[in-house]
Short mmCIF file of C-alpha atoms in Angstrom, two decimals:
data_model
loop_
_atom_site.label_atom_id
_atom_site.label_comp_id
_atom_site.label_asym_id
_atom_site.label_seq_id
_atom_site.Cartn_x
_atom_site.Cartn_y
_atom_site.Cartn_z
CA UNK J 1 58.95 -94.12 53.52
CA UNK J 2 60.17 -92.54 50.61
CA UNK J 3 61.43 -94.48 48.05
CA UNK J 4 64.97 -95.39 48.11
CA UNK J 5 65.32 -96.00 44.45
CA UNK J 6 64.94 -92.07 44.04
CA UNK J 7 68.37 -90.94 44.31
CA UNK J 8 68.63 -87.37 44.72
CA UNK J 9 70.79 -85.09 43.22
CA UNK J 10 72.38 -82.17 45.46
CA UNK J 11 72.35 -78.85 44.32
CA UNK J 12 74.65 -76.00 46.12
CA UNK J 13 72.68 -72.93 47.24
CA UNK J 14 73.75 -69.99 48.68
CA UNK J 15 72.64 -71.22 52.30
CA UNK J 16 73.93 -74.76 51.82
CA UNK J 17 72.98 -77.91 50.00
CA UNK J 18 69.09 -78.73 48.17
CA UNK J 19 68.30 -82.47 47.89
CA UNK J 20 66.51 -82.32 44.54
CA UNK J 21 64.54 -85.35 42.85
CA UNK J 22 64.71 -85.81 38.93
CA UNK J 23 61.86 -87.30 36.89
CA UNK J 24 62.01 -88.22 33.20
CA UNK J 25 59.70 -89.29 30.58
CA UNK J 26 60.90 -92.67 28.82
CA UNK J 27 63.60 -91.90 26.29
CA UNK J 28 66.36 -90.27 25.95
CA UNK J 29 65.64 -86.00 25.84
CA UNK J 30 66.17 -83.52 25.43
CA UNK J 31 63.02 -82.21 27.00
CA UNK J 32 62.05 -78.94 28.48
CA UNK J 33 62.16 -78.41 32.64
CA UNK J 34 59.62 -78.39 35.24
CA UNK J 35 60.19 -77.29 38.63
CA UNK J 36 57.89 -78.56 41.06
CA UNK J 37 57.46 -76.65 44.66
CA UNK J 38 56.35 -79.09 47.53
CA UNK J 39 53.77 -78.13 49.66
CA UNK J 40 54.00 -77.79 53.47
CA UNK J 41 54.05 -81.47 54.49
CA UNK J 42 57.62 -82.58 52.41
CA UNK J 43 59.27 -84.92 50.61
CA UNK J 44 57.11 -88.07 50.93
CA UNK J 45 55.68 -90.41 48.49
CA UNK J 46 52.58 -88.67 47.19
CA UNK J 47 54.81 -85.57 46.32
CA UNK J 48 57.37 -87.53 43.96
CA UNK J 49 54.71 -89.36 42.61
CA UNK J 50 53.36 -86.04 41.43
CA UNK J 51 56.51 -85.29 40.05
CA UNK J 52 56.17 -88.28 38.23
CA UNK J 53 53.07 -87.95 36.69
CA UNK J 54 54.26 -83.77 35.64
CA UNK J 55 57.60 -86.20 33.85
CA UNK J 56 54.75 -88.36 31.80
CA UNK J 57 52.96 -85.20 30.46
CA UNK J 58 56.59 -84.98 28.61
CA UNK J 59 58.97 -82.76 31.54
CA UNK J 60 62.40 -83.28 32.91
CA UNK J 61 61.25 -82.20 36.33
CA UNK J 62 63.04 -81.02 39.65
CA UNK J 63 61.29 -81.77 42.57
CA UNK J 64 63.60 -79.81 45.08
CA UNK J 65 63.55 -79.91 48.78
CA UNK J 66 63.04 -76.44 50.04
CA UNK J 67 63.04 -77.30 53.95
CA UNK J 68 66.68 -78.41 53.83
CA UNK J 69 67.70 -75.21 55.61
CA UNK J 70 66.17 -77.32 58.90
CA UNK J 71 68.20 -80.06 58.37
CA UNK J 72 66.80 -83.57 58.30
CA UNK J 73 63.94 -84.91 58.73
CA UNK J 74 61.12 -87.55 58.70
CA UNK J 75 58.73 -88.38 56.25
CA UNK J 76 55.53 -86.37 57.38
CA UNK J 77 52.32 -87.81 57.21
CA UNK J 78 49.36 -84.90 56.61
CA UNK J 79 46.71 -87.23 58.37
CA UNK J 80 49.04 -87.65 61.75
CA UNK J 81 49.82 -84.00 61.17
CA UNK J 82 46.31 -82.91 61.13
CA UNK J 83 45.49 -85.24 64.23
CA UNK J 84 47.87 -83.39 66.90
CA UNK J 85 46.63 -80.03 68.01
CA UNK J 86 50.16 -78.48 67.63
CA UNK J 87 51.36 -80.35 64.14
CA UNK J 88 51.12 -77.42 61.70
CA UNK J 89 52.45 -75.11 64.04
CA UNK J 90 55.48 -77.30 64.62
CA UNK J 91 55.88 -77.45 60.35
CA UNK J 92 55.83 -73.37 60.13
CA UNK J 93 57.47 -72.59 62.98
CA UNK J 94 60.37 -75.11 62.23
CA UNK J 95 60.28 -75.77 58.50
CA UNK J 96 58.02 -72.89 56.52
CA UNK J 97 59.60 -70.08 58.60
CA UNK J 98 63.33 -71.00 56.89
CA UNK J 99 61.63 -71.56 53.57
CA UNK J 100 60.48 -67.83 52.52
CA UNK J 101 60.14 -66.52 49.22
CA UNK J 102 63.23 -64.95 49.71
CA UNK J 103 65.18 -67.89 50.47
CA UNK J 104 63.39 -70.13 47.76
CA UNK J 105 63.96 -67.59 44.88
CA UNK J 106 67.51 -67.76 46.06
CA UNK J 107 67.55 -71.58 45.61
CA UNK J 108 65.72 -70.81 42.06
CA UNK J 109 68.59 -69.39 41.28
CA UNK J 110 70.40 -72.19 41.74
CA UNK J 111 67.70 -74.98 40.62
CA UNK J 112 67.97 -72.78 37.12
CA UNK J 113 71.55 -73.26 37.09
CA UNK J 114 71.58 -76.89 37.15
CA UNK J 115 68.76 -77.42 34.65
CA UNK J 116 70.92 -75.42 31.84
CA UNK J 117 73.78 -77.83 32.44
CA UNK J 118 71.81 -80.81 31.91
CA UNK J 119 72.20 -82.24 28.83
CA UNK J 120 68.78 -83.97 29.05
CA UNK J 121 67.35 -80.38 29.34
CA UNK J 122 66.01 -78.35 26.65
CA UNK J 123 67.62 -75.18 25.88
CA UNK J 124 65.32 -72.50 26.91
CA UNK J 125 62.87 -70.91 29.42
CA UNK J 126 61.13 -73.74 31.85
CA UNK J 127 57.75 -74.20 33.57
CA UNK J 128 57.35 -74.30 37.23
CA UNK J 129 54.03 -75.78 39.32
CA UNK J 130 53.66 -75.13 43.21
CA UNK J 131 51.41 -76.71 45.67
CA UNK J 132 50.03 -75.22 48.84
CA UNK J 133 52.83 -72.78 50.00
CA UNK J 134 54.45 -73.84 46.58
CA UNK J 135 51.89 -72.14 44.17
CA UNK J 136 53.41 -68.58 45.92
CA UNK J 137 56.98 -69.76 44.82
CA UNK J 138 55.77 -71.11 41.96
CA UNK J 139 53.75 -67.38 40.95
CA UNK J 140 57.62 -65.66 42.49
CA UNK J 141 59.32 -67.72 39.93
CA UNK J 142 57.62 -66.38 37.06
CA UNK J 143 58.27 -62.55 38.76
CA UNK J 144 62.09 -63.24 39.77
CA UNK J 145 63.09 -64.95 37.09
CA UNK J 146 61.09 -63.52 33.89
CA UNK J 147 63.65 -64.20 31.22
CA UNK J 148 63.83 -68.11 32.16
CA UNK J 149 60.16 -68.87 33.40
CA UNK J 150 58.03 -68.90 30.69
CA UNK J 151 54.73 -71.03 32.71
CA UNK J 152 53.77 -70.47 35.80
CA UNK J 153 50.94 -72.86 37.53
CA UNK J 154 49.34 -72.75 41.16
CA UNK J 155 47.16 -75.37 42.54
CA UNK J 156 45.65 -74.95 46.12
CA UNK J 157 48.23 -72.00 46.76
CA UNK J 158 47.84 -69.58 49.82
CA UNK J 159 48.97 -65.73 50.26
CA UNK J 160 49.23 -65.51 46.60
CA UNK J 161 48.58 -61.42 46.92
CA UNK J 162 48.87 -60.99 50.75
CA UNK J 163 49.49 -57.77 52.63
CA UNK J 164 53.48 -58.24 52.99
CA UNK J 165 56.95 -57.73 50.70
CA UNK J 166 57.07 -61.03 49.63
CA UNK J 167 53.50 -61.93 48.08
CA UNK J 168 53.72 -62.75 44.62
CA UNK J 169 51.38 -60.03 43.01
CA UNK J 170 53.71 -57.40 43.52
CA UNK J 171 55.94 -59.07 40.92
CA UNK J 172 53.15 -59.23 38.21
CA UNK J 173 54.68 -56.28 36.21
CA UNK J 174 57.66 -58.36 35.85
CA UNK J 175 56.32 -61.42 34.46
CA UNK J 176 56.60 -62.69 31.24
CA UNK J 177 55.16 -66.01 31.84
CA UNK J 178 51.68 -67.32 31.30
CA UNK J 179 50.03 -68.13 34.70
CA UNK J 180 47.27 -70.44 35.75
CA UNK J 181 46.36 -69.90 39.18
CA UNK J 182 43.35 -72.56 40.67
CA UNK J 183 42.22 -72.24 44.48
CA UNK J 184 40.68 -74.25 46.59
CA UNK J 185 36.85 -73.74 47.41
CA UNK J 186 36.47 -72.27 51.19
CA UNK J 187 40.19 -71.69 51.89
CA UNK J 188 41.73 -69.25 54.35
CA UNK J 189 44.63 -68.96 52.29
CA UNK J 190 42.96 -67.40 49.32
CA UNK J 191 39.49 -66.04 49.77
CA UNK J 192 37.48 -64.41 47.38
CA UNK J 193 39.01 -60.95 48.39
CA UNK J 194 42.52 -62.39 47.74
CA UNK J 195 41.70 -63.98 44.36
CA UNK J 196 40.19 -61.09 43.06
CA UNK J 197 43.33 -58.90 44.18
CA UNK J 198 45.73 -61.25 42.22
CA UNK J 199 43.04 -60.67 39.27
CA UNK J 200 43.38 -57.13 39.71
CA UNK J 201 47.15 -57.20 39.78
CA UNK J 202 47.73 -60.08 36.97
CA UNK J 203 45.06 -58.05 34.62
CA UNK J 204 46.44 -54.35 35.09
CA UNK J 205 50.37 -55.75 34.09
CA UNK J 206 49.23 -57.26 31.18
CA UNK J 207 50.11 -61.28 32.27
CA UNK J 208 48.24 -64.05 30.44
CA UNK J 209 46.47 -65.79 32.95
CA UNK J 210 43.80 -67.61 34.16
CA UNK J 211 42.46 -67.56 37.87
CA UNK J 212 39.36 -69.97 39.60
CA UNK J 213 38.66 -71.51 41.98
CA UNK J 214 37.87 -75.28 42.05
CA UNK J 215 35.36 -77.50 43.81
CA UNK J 216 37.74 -79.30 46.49
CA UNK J 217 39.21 -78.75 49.27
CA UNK J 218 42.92 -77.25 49.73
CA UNK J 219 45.58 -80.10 49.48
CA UNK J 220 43.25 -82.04 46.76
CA UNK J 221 46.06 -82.85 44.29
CA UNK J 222 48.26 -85.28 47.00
CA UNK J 223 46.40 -88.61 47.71
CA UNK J 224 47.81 -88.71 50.97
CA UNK J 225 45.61 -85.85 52.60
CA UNK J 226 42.21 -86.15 53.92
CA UNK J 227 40.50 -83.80 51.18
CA UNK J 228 42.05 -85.42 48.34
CA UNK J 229 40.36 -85.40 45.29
CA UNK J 230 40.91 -87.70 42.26
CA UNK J 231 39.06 -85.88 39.42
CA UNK J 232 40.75 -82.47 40.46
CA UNK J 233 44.11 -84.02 40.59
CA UNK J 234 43.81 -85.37 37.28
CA UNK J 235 41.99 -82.29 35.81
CA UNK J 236 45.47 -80.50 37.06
CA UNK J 237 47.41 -82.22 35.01
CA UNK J 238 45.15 -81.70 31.90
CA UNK J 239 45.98 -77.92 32.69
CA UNK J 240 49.45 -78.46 33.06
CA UNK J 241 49.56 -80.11 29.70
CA UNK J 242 47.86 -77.71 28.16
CA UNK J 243 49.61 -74.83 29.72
CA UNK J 244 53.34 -76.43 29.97
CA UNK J 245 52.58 -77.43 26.23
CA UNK J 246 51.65 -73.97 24.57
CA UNK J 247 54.85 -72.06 26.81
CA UNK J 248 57.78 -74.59 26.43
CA UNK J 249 56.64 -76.78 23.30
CA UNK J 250 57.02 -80.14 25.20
#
């Protein structure tokens, strides 16, 4: 179950409302924004424990729901997932499919909105961080919104230069931000050919960045799936300090 004593804030979008989940360091602010993009498998635990952990590096993060657009549902478990031979399908036929690029930049839009009108929020450009399909909205950030993302991290992302209108490195000539893109060893979703396109396409518009690949398996950073892996995770959020810390001065 998720934890009840996470009240989350809704934030109107274009296409209706986005349950969103706050995280603070201790104090009192004001501190610069994160946005955090989910990965495939939800709001659950392990996710807003993550956003968590991004809050202690010094972050008012937004954790925001992107599959509200099906409607609700239960908290998903990656390991029951994995077990039935039609669980992913079910997630991207019923929950990815709704939650495009084109519909998450939309609810950007929005997310940005709220964090300027939070007094706890630091005036200026913010940081986002994606997981799994949330490194490509993380990357579509930093290309949509070039004025207001100034850090732009992907961790175990997928289709982060794919062969379709809505992959990420065909916004590289609009970003501003610096990126930091790390893949997962041996994954479908970004193979050697793909990272070295988003190289290619990062390196000829001129955007800071840094792009490897790391020794663990895609979904490493959430302690709730079967390849998770401790050192990476925590390496992660060395980056994001590092990263988050040099853009946005938190």
């Amino acid at each position: 179950m998720v934890d009840e004593s996470v009240a989350p804030v809704v934030i109107p979008t274009r296409d209706g409302e986005c349950r969103s989940f706050v995280f603070t360091p201790e104090g009192t602010g004001p501190w610069p924004a994160v946005i955090v993009y989910m990965d495939a498998f939800g709001v659950r635990p392990s996710l807003l424990d993550l956003g968590r952990a991004v809050a202690g590096l010094g972050y008012y993060v937004l954790v925001p729901d992107v599959f509200y657009r099906s409607g609700p549902y239960a908290v998903m478990d990656p390991k029951q997932v994995f077990a039935s031979p039609d669980g992913f399908k079910v997630i991207k036929d019923e929950f990815m499919a709704r939650a495009d690029v084109a519909n998450v930049m939309s609810d950007t839009r929005a997310l940005l909105d709220f964090l300027a009108n939070q007094p706890q929020v630091k005036a200026g450009p913010v940081g986002t961080t994606g997981y799994c399909m949330g490194g490509r909205f993380s990357l579509a950030a930093a290309g949509t919104f070039p004025r207001r993302v100034a850090a732009a991290a992907s961790f175990h992302g997928g289709r982060l230069a794919a062969d379709d209108a809505q992959s990420p490195h065909l916004l590289a000539n609009a970003m501003k931000a610096r990126v930091f893109v790390a893949g997962a060893a041996d994954d479908k979703g970004f193979p050697d050919a793909m990272k070295a396109d988003l190289e290619k396409a990062l390196t000829d518009a001129g955007v800071e960045h840094t792009v490897e690949t790391w020794p663990a398996g895609h979904g490493w950073t959430f302690y709730d799936m079967p390849v998770y892996d401790k050192a990476c995770y925590e390496r992660h959020l060395r980056v994001l300090n590092d990263l988050f810390g040099r853009s946005l001065g938190g």
